[in-house]
Every structure is written in C-alpha cells, then in structure tokens.
Amino acid sequence: MEEDSFSGLSWMTEEMKNEIRKRDKIVQQEDIESLFSLTDNSDFSIALHEILVNRIDTIKN
C-alpha cells in the first residue's frame, strides 16, 4: 500500500500503517520466514493469501 493510500484514513494510527507496510513488504518479497513472524492472525492470513494468489497468477501467465 502506497503512502498516499492512507490519506483518507485519518483514523488509522501510525502503528497500523506500519503493520500494513510490513505485511505488504513480506508479500512483495514472498518472505515466508517473515510471514510466520507476523503476530496478528489477520495479517498472516491476508499476506499468505496474497502470496499464493501472486504465485498462481505467475504460473497462469
């Protein structure tokens, strides 16, 4: 998620933004080791799903 993606989300804390950035970096790099270091179950599930979808899209193309 890019920095300006947060502009309309004034309720979101910096901690929340940092966690989303961390999750997005894990997905982008397909860093499985860091994936398992995520403490929030939702972040883990979202990141795992995105990694798998990206891999399937790569195989299809």
PDB file of C-alpha atoms in Angstrom, residues 3-32:
ATOM      1  CA  GLU A   3       1.851   6.271   1.310  1.00  0.00           C
ATOM      2  CA  ASP A   4      -0.985   8.311  -0.247  1.00  0.00           C
ATOM      3  CA  SER A   5      -3.256   5.287   0.147  1.00  0.00           C
ATOM      4  CA  PHE A   6      -3.559   6.294   3.797  1.00  0.00           C
ATOM      5  CA  SER A   7      -4.524   9.925   3.124  1.00  0.00           C
ATOM      6  CA  GLY A   8      -8.268   9.339   3.538  1.00  0.00           C
ATOM      7  CA  LEU A   9      -7.812   7.147   6.597  1.00  0.00           C
ATOM      8  CA  SER A  10      -7.250   9.685   9.335  1.00  0.00           C
ATOM      9  CA  TRP A  11      -8.455   7.223  11.977  1.00  0.00           C
ATOM     10  CA  MET A  12      -5.598   4.829  11.224  1.00  0.00           C
ATOM     11  CA  THR A  13      -2.719   5.015  13.700  1.00  0.00           C
ATOM     12  CA  GLU A  14       0.924   5.015  12.647  1.00  0.00           C
ATOM     13  CA  GLU A  15       1.264   1.574  14.229  1.00  0.00           C
ATOM     14  CA  MET A  16      -1.496   0.244  11.985  1.00  0.00           C
ATOM     15  CA  LYS A  17       0.069   1.853   8.921  1.00  0.00           C
ATOM     16  CA  ASN A  18       3.459   0.364   9.793  1.00  0.00           C
ATOM     17  CA  GLU A  19       1.949  -3.115  10.149  1.00  0.00           C
ATOM     18  CA  ILE A  20       0.310  -2.820   6.727  1.00  0.00           C
ATOM     19  CA  ARG A  21       3.611  -1.662   5.211  1.00  0.00           C
ATOM     20  CA  LYS A  22       5.387  -4.601   6.862  1.00  0.00           C
ATOM     21  CA  ARG A  23       2.784  -7.042   5.539  1.00  0.00           C
ATOM     22  CA  ASP A  24       2.976  -5.568   2.036  1.00  0.00           C
ATOM     23  CA  LYS A  25       6.767  -5.882   2.036  1.00  0.00           C
ATOM     24  CA  ILE A  26       6.502  -9.546   3.057  1.00  0.00           C
ATOM     25  CA  VAL A  27       4.059 -10.173   0.209  1.00  0.00           C
ATOM     26  CA  GLN A  28       6.172  -8.294  -2.333  1.00  0.00           C
ATOM     27  CA  GLN A  29       9.325 -10.220  -1.401  1.00  0.00           C
ATOM     28  CA  GLU A  30       7.465 -13.503  -0.777  1.00  0.00           C
ATOM     29  CA  ASP A  31       9.379 -13.686   2.504  1.00  0.00           C
ATOM     30  CA  ILE A  32       7.933 -16.853   4.022  1.00  0.00           C
TER      31      ILE A  32
END
